[in-house]
């Protein structure tokens, strides 16, 4: 610091005192967060490591074996597929409508569809493309081996709310791309593709990453739609947790559900551990 | 120097083989019901700096974008060195463009912004960085290469944009109000630097502006547009002294409209007969007079009164009310503003030189 002491020291104490008081205002919020998020986590952690009154790692070990492990991997695969496809399709769709007359209509529809889920969504698809669904019968899809009740069927149904969600997330970012940037790129001899490669996509990347994480999370946590559609034919961790909660486990193994929940939290944590550095790197130019 | 309207190439291309000739041939462009360009004919000589001047919405930007290839005329053509480029895609035209504002790529630092065109052309990194650094030095920013656009001031951003526009050594430079988002002081410095750079590179430059002072101060020639047509194109001094039409007279500088009576080549105005600049006319006319061509003399029996005065340093602009209640503006030397204070009675005459006349303004009444 090369500042003269006189000018620097005068305002400093006042400012630091004010800052320390301002911090107090966040205490109620932090307390709320601690209770609402912290308490369940404590219970979860506690329960995970207890079996029949004994402290043990057996629940956790069991949650990472056999059908449970298959379900966990299945959930990750489904969520990653939905997140990947949803991000790509949603971004292209948003780009297609962002400057068109359909913009308002598509955004409004997206607002509704992004919140469409659970049993009603499952029923809508079953009635349309299920084994005896309208479209299945009219087009005779059954004879071509069509089934909605497998991994790709579920992916399709999840995309139904994921793509609109992506459209909502990415549209403001697309609005932020100034027309001058594209024109300046053309003016410097770039093709449209080169504009996207060097400018468009890098500028969008922080938003795209955010979208991927959001889509992954919403697919990972989804339960009711899958339960109504596939029962247990597609292994998913949320279905296994529900199963365990409804008593469908060996006596004494109830806390495996808690261990599975902990597994989910760890997966979410790993996703964030990958996401945050990427996000920071891609948004370098913003700081 | 009074260059003819079509301008001889010789007097503006000193040391300039680098610039191309740009021709607008009958450019016509319509947006729905709006006619943005209505048969624009204009030639920009190699190496010259031409200012496109006109009120908002007169088609300046549209004309410029037709050269850049971002806009396509419904009719007519743009020629560069005699070659019709109307069908050439924007990314294969030989013209660098500087936009009004915020056109730098936000995800690239200043150096990579400038080097963008070279990167697209697959020039090796070391070579393009060296070239970018050279260009940044050329625009007076040798040490901002690592900074991102949001870390630069508005003036610095426009300098970087200028360097980027010059990176591919285009033969035409297009500037669309590049200074309008900057504050007054930066605007003046930067426009002088643009001019200096343009002269040293000899690059043909079209500078769009709606600021007449800006146009007059840096351009070789000024083209005044009105509703998509060319109103007049000539050098700044001629444009100011001998505007070809009342519209130009009105738009460039300040003009008084003083009622007079014309008979042939002379017009009687404020009790004095002056030669008419232009074809012979008869009857009631408006005589167009610059404020600096009005002479005020304090006189107790004067028929006019000073009603307002604004001091501007070397000059003062006075508002004077004539006997018939009409008003005119007069510029006087700054030190005269004391004896010509508001309330002082004055007599009004005009400098004895040819004057422009126009149809009487409807609002002027009888
Ligand atoms: N893409 C467009 N769609 C519809 N109308 C347009 C478009 N571009 C220009 N216009 C219209 O064409 C006319 C000329 O526009 P232009 O931008 O060339 O004017 P300008 O002289 O650059 O004005 P300004 O000084 O305000 O920038 C205006 O009336 C404008 O509204
Ligand atoms: Mg414009």
XYZ file of C-alpha atoms and ligand atoms in Angstrom:
685
model
C 0.000 0.000 0.000
C 1.568 3.252 -1.075
C -1.355 5.384 0.012
C -0.600 8.185 2.466
C -1.540 6.977 5.933
C -3.744 9.981 6.627
C -6.213 9.366 3.829
C -6.317 5.641 4.290
C -6.717 5.447 8.048
C -9.559 7.933 8.470
C -12.424 6.100 6.783
C -11.177 2.576 7.449
C -12.472 1.936 11.003
C -15.946 3.227 10.174
C -16.159 1.041 7.120
C -15.008 -2.123 8.842
C -17.402 -1.580 11.747
C -20.271 -1.159 9.326
C -19.291 -4.304 7.476
C -19.205 -6.379 10.664
C -22.694 -5.191 11.624
C -24.075 -5.866 8.150
C -22.977 -9.462 8.503
C -25.344 -9.890 11.434
C -28.307 -9.392 9.144
C -27.564 -12.682 7.389
C -27.670 -14.675 10.629
C -31.419 -15.487 10.526
C -31.043 -16.712 6.961
C -28.005 -18.808 7.819
C -29.834 -20.251 10.816
C -32.772 -21.127 8.605
C -30.489 -22.807 6.079
C -28.690 -24.683 8.838
C -31.930 -26.072 10.227
C -33.695 -26.875 6.960
C -30.712 -28.382 5.163
C -28.520 -29.310 8.082
C -30.940 -31.203 10.285
C -31.999 -33.762 7.652
C -28.369 -34.212 6.717
C -27.440 -34.966 10.325
C -30.271 -37.490 10.608
C -29.262 -38.969 7.260
C -25.650 -39.324 8.256
C -26.588 -40.682 11.645
C -28.973 -43.245 10.220
C -26.655 -44.343 7.457
C -24.062 -45.590 9.892
C -26.419 -47.325 12.293
C -27.834 -50.818 11.911
C -29.823 -52.435 14.753
C -28.337 -50.012 17.258
C -24.750 -50.613 16.179
C -22.427 -48.195 14.430
C -21.447 -49.792 11.144
C -20.582 -49.180 7.506
C -22.773 -52.051 6.324
C -25.655 -49.874 5.053
C -23.302 -47.847 2.926
C -21.531 -50.952 1.650
C -24.838 -52.583 0.779
C -26.046 -49.422 -1.022
C -23.046 -49.742 -3.332
C -23.635 -53.372 -4.271
C -25.890 -55.416 -6.512
C -29.259 -53.976 -7.463
C -28.604 -50.811 -5.505
C -25.413 -50.054 -7.369
C -27.128 -50.854 -10.683
C -29.877 -48.395 -9.754
C -27.398 -45.687 -8.828
C -25.517 -46.128 -12.100
C -28.822 -46.250 -13.975
C -29.859 -42.929 -12.469
C -26.562 -41.304 -13.324
C -26.725 -42.624 -16.889
C -30.297 -41.497 -17.395
C -29.653 -38.060 -15.888
C -26.475 -37.529 -17.897
C -28.226 -38.574 -21.118
C -31.194 -36.311 -20.420
C -28.897 -33.433 -19.444
C -26.756 -33.817 -22.563
C -29.600 -34.219 -25.045
C -31.774 -31.652 -23.264
C -29.021 -29.035 -23.351
C -28.312 -29.535 -27.038
C -31.943 -29.732 -28.163
C -33.034 -26.921 -25.835
C -30.265 -24.615 -27.026
C -30.993 -25.205 -30.694
C -34.702 -24.750 -30.099
C -34.116 -21.520 -28.172
C -31.798 -20.201 -30.874
C -34.425 -21.030 -33.502
C -37.181 -19.078 -31.785
C -35.274 -16.311 -30.027
C -35.687 -13.862 -32.903
C -38.877 -15.268 -34.388
C -42.546 -14.471 -34.034
C -43.022 -17.748 -32.150
C -40.794 -16.530 -29.337
C -43.485 -15.520 -26.851
C -45.626 -18.574 -27.564
C -42.705 -20.977 -27.125
C -41.467 -19.285 -23.958
C -44.926 -19.376 -22.404
C -45.351 -23.030 -23.349
C -41.895 -23.768 -21.931
C -42.842 -22.132 -18.658
C -45.766 -24.538 -18.364
C -44.071 -27.679 -19.691
C -40.919 -27.247 -17.602
C -43.143 -27.762 -14.576
C -45.053 -30.652 -16.090
C -44.058 -33.824 -14.305
C -45.074 -36.578 -11.969
C -47.951 -38.938 -12.581
C -49.882 -36.674 -15.006
C -46.860 -36.534 -17.319
C -46.435 -40.284 -17.143
C -50.112 -40.815 -17.857
C -50.051 -38.445 -20.845
C -47.232 -40.442 -22.385
C -48.698 -43.826 -21.542
C -51.960 -42.796 -23.185
C -50.094 -41.580 -26.249
C -47.118 -43.857 -26.770
C -47.623 -46.613 -24.224
C -48.231 -50.214 -25.322
C -51.854 -49.445 -26.144
C -51.412 -45.699 -26.577
C -53.202 -43.812 -29.337
C -50.174 -43.128 -31.483
C -48.699 -46.581 -30.869
C -51.846 -48.225 -32.241
C -52.531 -45.828 -35.108
C -48.977 -46.140 -36.411
C -48.678 -49.790 -35.463
C -45.469 -49.066 -33.535
C -45.874 -52.218 -31.431
C -45.047 -54.425 -34.386
C -41.783 -52.559 -34.836
C -40.702 -53.421 -31.311
C -41.597 -50.047 -29.803
C -41.756 -49.783 -26.038
C -42.009 -46.700 -23.901
C -41.064 -48.597 -20.771
C -37.301 -48.727 -21.094
C -34.293 -46.446 -20.773
C -34.861 -44.518 -23.995
C -38.583 -44.249 -23.422
C -37.900 -42.725 -20.038
C -35.281 -40.442 -21.578
C -37.884 -39.238 -24.060
C -40.389 -38.501 -21.316
C -37.809 -36.700 -19.177
C -36.804 -34.580 -22.175
C -40.385 -33.439 -22.302
C -39.809 -31.229 -19.274
C -36.020 -30.872 -19.587
C -35.977 -29.263 -23.034
C -38.433 -26.510 -22.017
C -36.386 -25.965 -18.865
C -33.267 -25.512 -20.989
C -35.116 -23.125 -23.299
C -36.036 -20.979 -20.301
C -32.495 -21.022 -18.949
C -30.640 -20.316 -22.178
C -32.933 -17.752 -23.850
C -31.723 -14.794 -21.757
C -28.142 -15.806 -22.550
C -28.936 -15.903 -26.272
C -30.571 -12.495 -25.962
C -27.269 -11.291 -24.533
C -25.378 -12.155 -27.720
C -25.125 -8.799 -29.462
C -25.750 -8.713 -33.208
C -22.584 -6.594 -33.583
C -20.471 -9.561 -32.463
C -21.700 -11.718 -35.287
C -21.278 -8.856 -37.749
C -17.821 -8.000 -36.473
C -16.858 -11.665 -36.866
C -18.165 -11.743 -40.441
C -16.396 -8.470 -41.088
C -13.165 -10.150 -40.020
C -13.694 -12.927 -42.522
C -15.216 -15.522 -40.202
C -17.912 -17.930 -41.330
C -21.069 -18.335 -39.253
C -19.584 -21.550 -37.886
C -16.370 -19.797 -36.890
C -18.370 -17.108 -35.133
C -20.042 -19.757 -32.981
C -16.814 -21.588 -32.355
C -14.714 -18.606 -31.312
C -17.311 -16.260 -29.844
C -20.896 -17.530 -29.590
C -20.321 -20.800 -27.758
C -17.576 -19.468 -25.429
C -19.837 -16.595 -24.408
C -22.705 -19.018 -23.793
C -20.630 -21.654 -21.995
C -21.221 -20.473 -18.415
C -24.979 -20.565 -19.044
C -24.759 -23.901 -20.863
C -22.880 -25.462 -17.959
C -25.449 -24.122 -15.545
C -28.163 -25.646 -17.730
C -26.466 -29.037 -17.800
C -26.245 -29.135 -14.011
C -29.844 -28.027 -13.604
C -31.097 -30.668 -16.038
C -28.950 -33.364 -14.475
C -30.242 -32.500 -11.032
C -33.902 -32.414 -11.971
C -33.642 -35.753 -13.816
C -31.595 -37.327 -11.036
C -34.158 -36.402 -8.382
C -37.285 -37.188 -10.443
C -39.321 -40.035 -9.004
C -43.077 -40.002 -9.574
C -42.989 -40.070 -13.379
C -40.635 -43.011 -13.429
C -42.546 -44.841 -10.718
C -45.813 -44.504 -12.622
C -44.263 -45.484 -15.922
C -41.704 -48.166 -15.439
C -42.162 -49.459 -11.895
C -38.791 -51.123 -11.499
C -38.020 -52.224 -15.078
C -35.539 -49.346 -15.380
C -33.266 -49.364 -12.336
C -33.246 -45.925 -10.695
C -31.982 -44.936 -7.303
C -35.084 -42.915 -6.411
C -37.226 -45.993 -7.086
C -34.999 -48.068 -4.828
C -35.258 -45.535 -2.022
C -39.057 -45.539 -2.288
C -38.965 -49.297 -2.293
C -36.946 -49.402 0.882
C -39.137 -46.784 2.563
C -42.260 -48.822 1.868
C -40.726 -51.688 3.820
C -39.611 -53.682 0.851
C -36.299 -54.640 2.484
C -34.867 -57.297 4.764
C -35.668 -56.650 8.377
C -33.002 -54.463 9.909
C -31.867 -53.126 6.544
C -34.279 -50.129 6.544
C -31.449 -47.635 6.809
C -30.122 -48.639 3.370
C -32.556 -46.008 2.058
C -30.626 -43.412 4.027
C -27.345 -44.697 2.638
C -28.764 -44.434 -0.895
C -29.754 -40.835 -0.181
C -26.234 -40.174 0.985
C -24.956 -41.717 -2.273
C -27.146 -39.266 -4.181
C -25.759 -36.351 -2.225
C -22.238 -37.534 -2.975
C -23.048 -37.796 -6.707
C -24.481 -34.275 -6.644
C -21.335 -33.137 -4.847
C -19.132 -34.751 -7.489
C -21.126 -33.030 -10.225
C -20.573 -29.691 -8.502
C -16.887 -30.491 -8.052
C -16.598 -30.853 -11.820
C -18.941 -27.994 -12.608
C -17.503 -25.229 -10.448
C -13.952 -25.164 -11.848
C -15.293 -25.439 -15.402
C -17.721 -22.618 -14.710
C -14.987 -20.466 -13.216
C -12.712 -21.149 -16.149
C -15.329 -20.453 -18.790
C -16.411 -17.213 -17.121
C -12.849 -15.942 -16.701
C -13.490 -13.053 -19.077
C -16.375 -11.821 -16.945
C -14.190 -10.887 -14.000
C -9.551 24.815 -52.102
C -12.980 24.207 -53.613
C -13.160 20.682 -54.951
C -15.834 19.979 -57.532
C -18.718 17.875 -56.314
C -17.481 14.758 -58.023
C -13.987 15.326 -56.689
C -10.835 14.727 -58.684
C -8.941 11.744 -57.345
C -5.632 13.528 -57.490
C -6.087 15.986 -54.671
C -6.975 13.468 -51.994
C -4.868 10.426 -52.732
C -1.486 11.763 -51.759
C 0.561 8.713 -50.902
C -2.412 6.416 -51.134
C -2.328 3.390 -53.351
C -3.878 1.489 -50.453
C -7.391 2.856 -50.759
C -10.076 1.632 -53.137
C -12.719 3.658 -54.958
C -16.211 2.995 -53.645
C -19.258 3.772 -55.751
C -22.902 3.725 -54.766
C -24.997 3.327 -57.913
C -28.690 4.031 -57.569
C -28.977 2.222 -54.245
C -32.556 1.610 -53.268
C -33.601 -0.127 -50.065
C -36.962 -0.349 -48.420
C -38.036 -1.734 -45.043
C -41.789 -2.260 -45.173
C -43.173 1.213 -45.781
C -39.924 2.985 -44.931
C -37.683 3.912 -47.823
C -34.213 3.936 -46.273
C -32.256 4.493 -49.492
C -33.970 6.161 -52.403
C -31.597 5.969 -55.329
C -28.334 6.943 -53.675
C -25.556 7.873 -56.109
C -22.189 8.683 -54.615
C -18.540 8.067 -55.361
C -15.870 7.895 -52.675
C -12.432 8.525 -54.115
C -9.436 6.312 -53.304
C -7.782 7.356 -50.057
C -10.304 9.977 -49.131
C -12.187 10.367 -45.880
C -15.797 10.970 -46.720
C -18.268 11.855 -43.993
C -21.854 10.697 -44.458
C -23.897 13.310 -42.690
C -27.616 13.599 -42.221
C -30.456 13.594 -39.747
C -31.512 10.445 -37.923
C -33.169 7.898 -40.178
C -31.875 9.347 -43.453
C -30.202 6.051 -44.411
C -26.553 6.582 -43.418
C -26.190 3.298 -41.579
C -28.067 1.412 -44.278
C -25.723 2.788 -46.945
C -22.667 1.816 -44.922
C -24.015 -1.665 -44.254
C -24.518 -2.147 -47.965
C -20.768 -1.708 -48.383
C -20.005 -4.088 -45.500
C -22.427 -6.658 -46.879
C -24.751 -6.745 -43.859
C -27.514 -5.121 -45.858
C -28.520 -5.765 -49.438
C -30.005 -3.160 -51.739
C -33.318 -3.936 -53.444
C -31.974 -2.135 -56.490
C -28.663 -0.623 -57.494
C -25.136 -1.736 -56.800
C -22.038 -1.062 -54.744
C -18.810 -0.989 -56.737
C -15.319 -1.261 -55.310
C -12.640 -0.257 -57.805
C -15.214 -0.697 -60.523
C -16.150 -4.232 -59.514
C -19.747 -4.902 -58.522
C -19.605 -6.462 -55.045
C -23.336 -6.505 -54.373
C -23.412 -10.305 -54.402
C -20.204 -10.883 -52.437
C -20.850 -12.300 -48.936
C -19.956 -10.050 -46.003
C -17.088 -12.271 -44.846
C -15.332 -11.975 -48.183
C -15.445 -8.208 -48.581
C -12.397 -6.054 -48.327
C -13.765 -3.543 -45.817
C -13.063 -3.173 -42.104
C -15.859 -1.859 -39.954
C -16.030 -0.089 -36.603
C -19.424 -0.172 -34.931
C -21.042 2.392 -32.703
C -20.292 0.565 -29.457
C -19.897 -2.736 -27.603
C -18.721 -4.661 -30.617
C -15.580 -6.225 -29.120
C -15.855 -9.948 -28.477
C -16.319 -10.069 -24.691
C -14.643 -13.458 -24.264
C -11.400 -12.419 -25.942
C -8.820 -10.005 -24.605
C -7.840 -6.933 -26.594
C -4.977 -8.688 -28.367
C -7.120 -11.664 -29.408
C -9.869 -9.316 -30.538
C -7.447 -7.564 -32.852
C -5.969 -10.884 -33.983
C -9.379 -12.467 -34.609
C -9.346 -12.066 -38.378
C -5.818 -13.482 -38.559
C -6.836 -16.448 -36.443
C -9.727 -17.133 -38.788
C -7.203 -17.062 -41.614
C -5.066 -19.605 -39.766
C -2.107 -17.294 -39.226
C 0.252 -18.848 -36.651
C -0.244 -17.663 -33.073
C 3.149 -15.999 -32.657
C 2.808 -14.103 -35.898
C -0.719 -12.889 -35.295
C 0.067 -11.809 -31.736
C 2.995 -9.759 -32.975
C 0.799 -8.169 -35.598
C -1.943 -7.463 -33.035
C 0.595 -5.806 -30.771
C 1.753 -3.637 -33.663
C -1.809 -2.559 -34.354
C -2.479 -1.821 -30.692
C 0.588 0.397 -30.712
C -0.692 2.074 -33.857
C -3.908 3.082 -32.080
C -1.990 4.243 -29.025
C -2.674 1.308 -26.701
C 0.596 -0.604 -26.418
C -0.111 -2.117 -23.001
C -3.737 -3.263 -22.894
C -3.312 -6.500 -24.863
C -4.149 -8.770 -21.951
C -7.231 -6.901 -20.871
C -10.775 -8.016 -21.557
C -13.194 -5.542 -23.140
C -15.032 -4.816 -19.886
C -11.712 -3.747 -18.371
C -11.302 -1.017 -21.001
C -12.839 2.455 -21.114
C -15.247 3.317 -23.898
C -12.562 5.237 -25.776
C -10.063 2.389 -25.421
C -12.658 -0.087 -26.646
C -13.214 1.961 -29.780
C -9.473 2.155 -30.377
C -9.210 -1.611 -30.096
C -12.182 -1.944 -32.457
C -10.347 0.324 -34.878
C -7.217 -1.818 -34.639
C -9.340 -4.915 -35.263
C -10.927 -3.323 -38.314
C -7.465 -2.588 -39.715
C -5.971 -5.998 -38.955
C -6.661 -7.545 -42.343
C -5.376 -4.432 -44.116
C -8.671 -3.695 -45.832
C -8.792 -1.128 -48.612
C -11.934 0.460 -47.224
C -12.654 1.501 -43.644
C -16.256 1.894 -42.523
C -17.048 3.826 -39.358
C -20.631 3.997 -38.108
C -20.776 6.759 -35.526
C -17.776 5.262 -33.737
C -17.506 8.190 -31.334
C -21.119 8.850 -30.460
C -21.017 6.866 -27.213
C -17.970 8.721 -25.898
C -17.751 11.921 -23.906
C -17.008 15.173 -25.679
C -13.309 15.449 -24.908
C -12.433 11.876 -25.887
C -14.541 12.304 -29.006
C -12.435 15.201 -30.218
C -9.063 13.551 -29.513
C -10.070 10.270 -31.047
C -11.490 11.770 -34.207
C -8.222 13.601 -34.773
C -6.314 10.365 -34.291
C -8.577 8.527 -36.677
C -7.898 11.222 -39.243
C -4.134 11.063 -38.704
C -4.133 7.292 -39.016
C -6.360 7.395 -42.076
C -4.045 9.863 -43.790
C -0.936 7.849 -43.029
C -2.498 4.586 -44.216
C -4.185 6.180 -47.202
C -7.224 3.998 -46.661
C -10.544 4.992 -48.212
C -12.809 5.800 -45.293
C -16.536 6.356 -44.944
C -17.383 7.987 -41.652
C -21.037 8.066 -40.683
C -22.081 10.771 -38.274
C -24.979 13.017 -37.487
C -22.668 15.510 -35.832
C -21.963 18.220 -38.390
C -19.014 19.618 -36.476
C -17.383 16.190 -36.498
C -17.984 15.837 -40.220
C -16.672 19.287 -41.098
C -13.573 18.967 -38.933
C -12.061 15.730 -40.236
C -13.504 14.908 -43.653
C -12.012 15.552 -47.077
C -15.540 15.747 -48.320
C -18.928 15.650 -46.673
C -21.944 13.968 -48.247
C -25.238 15.225 -46.865
C -28.064 12.699 -47.072
C -31.725 13.461 -46.831
C -34.419 10.786 -46.879
C -32.180 8.266 -48.608
C -30.900 10.616 -51.294
C -27.733 12.585 -51.747
C -28.382 16.261 -51.131
C -24.869 17.591 -51.657
C -21.308 16.329 -51.570
C -18.363 18.681 -51.388
C -15.488 19.778 -49.186
C -16.306 21.170 -45.722
C -15.561 24.834 -46.515
C -17.764 24.876 -49.596
C -20.495 23.020 -47.770
C -20.537 25.684 -45.098
C -20.118 28.728 -47.325
C -22.149 27.685 -50.307
C -24.735 25.089 -49.346
C -26.465 23.864 -52.500
C -29.907 23.658 -50.999
C -31.816 25.250 -48.143
C -31.853 21.810 -46.455
C -28.070 21.675 -46.374
C -27.896 25.298 -45.281
C -30.219 24.508 -42.439
C -28.513 21.281 -41.422
C -24.919 22.460 -41.552
C -24.256 25.303 -39.178
C -26.928 27.826 -38.231
C -28.954 29.850 -40.716
C -31.186 32.894 -40.327
C -34.218 33.183 -42.583
C -34.806 36.876 -43.230
C -37.696 37.987 -45.458
C -36.611 39.940 -48.544
C -37.787 40.975 -51.997
C -35.959 39.674 -55.034
C -35.850 41.123 -58.516
C -33.595 39.153 -60.810
C -30.064 38.869 -59.540
C -30.492 41.192 -56.567
C -32.477 40.924 -53.387
C -33.451 43.684 -51.029
C -33.162 42.704 -47.408
C -33.044 44.852 -44.275
C -32.911 47.934 -46.448
C -29.956 46.782 -48.464
C -29.640 45.285 -51.957
C -27.384 42.227 -52.148
C -26.418 39.978 -55.078
C -28.254 36.656 -55.247
C -26.137 33.513 -55.211
C -27.885 31.318 -57.766
C -30.428 31.704 -60.555
C -32.464 34.888 -60.862
C -35.624 35.081 -58.747
C -38.503 37.477 -58.313
C -40.909 38.291 -55.505
C -40.939 37.464 -51.801
C -38.131 35.191 -50.669
C -36.286 34.126 -47.539
C -32.705 35.288 -47.527
C -30.394 32.759 -45.827
C -27.787 34.422 -43.667
C -25.202 32.912 -41.301
C -25.082 34.506 -37.819
C -21.530 35.710 -38.485
C -22.718 37.650 -41.554
C -25.009 39.815 -39.431
C -23.530 43.175 -38.332
C -24.932 44.865 -35.251
C -24.241 48.492 -34.332
C -25.505 50.035 -31.074
C -27.753 52.950 -32.042
C -30.302 54.809 -29.897
C -32.542 55.150 -32.971
C -32.054 51.494 -33.937
C -35.163 49.509 -34.868
C -33.947 46.234 -33.361
C -33.273 45.118 -29.789
C -30.851 42.578 -28.341
C -32.991 40.146 -26.328
C -30.504 37.491 -25.285
C -26.792 36.888 -25.323
C -24.700 33.776 -24.787
C -21.006 34.257 -24.351
C -18.764 31.617 -25.967
C -15.294 32.945 -25.388
C -13.962 34.369 -28.633
C -17.482 35.071 -29.850
C -20.914 35.693 -28.422
C -24.180 34.654 -30.002
C -26.944 37.221 -29.674
C -30.652 36.911 -30.256
C -32.032 40.080 -31.795
C -35.660 41.123 -32.198
C -36.451 43.104 -35.347
C -39.052 45.833 -35.679
C -41.613 43.393 -37.156
C -41.261 41.071 -34.166
C -39.205 38.391 -35.955
C -35.915 37.256 -34.470
C -32.480 36.467 -35.836
C -29.184 35.204 -34.494
C -25.947 37.149 -34.764
C -22.389 36.198 -33.837
C -20.207 39.068 -32.632
C -16.665 39.175 -31.233
C -16.676 38.162 -27.586
C -15.492 41.543 -26.311
C -18.430 43.266 -28.031
C -20.925 41.372 -25.912
C -20.655 44.018 -23.181
C -21.831 46.944 -25.278
C -24.376 44.670 -26.972
C -26.001 43.486 -23.760
C -29.678 42.449 -23.725
C -31.930 45.517 -23.902
C -29.562 47.556 -26.072
C -31.099 49.019 -29.238
C -29.159 48.242 -32.402
C -29.249 48.708 -36.129
C -28.863 45.564 -38.230
C -27.084 45.188 -41.569
C -25.622 42.276 -43.475
C -22.127 41.640 -44.776
C -22.016 42.683 -48.431
C -21.661 39.394 -50.290
C -23.833 37.104 -52.413
C -26.629 35.440 -50.442
C -28.686 32.279 -50.883
C -32.412 32.660 -51.120
C -35.218 30.149 -50.669
C -38.972 29.967 -50.888
C -40.497 31.937 -48.016
C -41.077 29.641 -45.055
C -44.750 28.888 -44.573
C -44.448 29.548 -40.867
C -42.907 32.964 -41.516
C -46.307 34.288 -42.619
C -46.650 37.516 -44.566
N -33.618 -3.609 -40.236
C -34.522 -2.635 -40.388
N -35.840 -2.905 -40.335
C -36.756 -1.933 -40.484
N -36.455 -0.648 -40.719
C -35.171 -0.308 -40.790
C -34.130 -1.275 -40.622
N -32.937 -0.642 -40.749
C -33.223 0.648 -40.972
N -34.559 0.858 -41.008
C -35.234 2.142 -41.258
O -34.620 2.736 -42.374
C -34.419 4.126 -42.164
C -32.956 4.456 -42.317
O -32.252 3.831 -41.247
P -30.705 4.056 -40.982
O -30.360 3.196 -39.816
O -29.958 3.843 -42.225
O -30.670 5.573 -40.561
P -29.441 6.449 -40.050
O -29.279 7.552 -41.014
O -28.280 5.596 -39.772
O -30.038 7.043 -38.697
P -29.308 7.288 -37.280
O -28.587 8.589 -37.380
O -30.469 7.381 -36.338
O -28.425 6.125 -37.014
C -34.981 4.434 -40.800
O -36.266 4.972 -40.954
C -35.033 3.110 -40.121
O -36.099 3.073 -39.214
Mg -27.257 4.963 -37.999
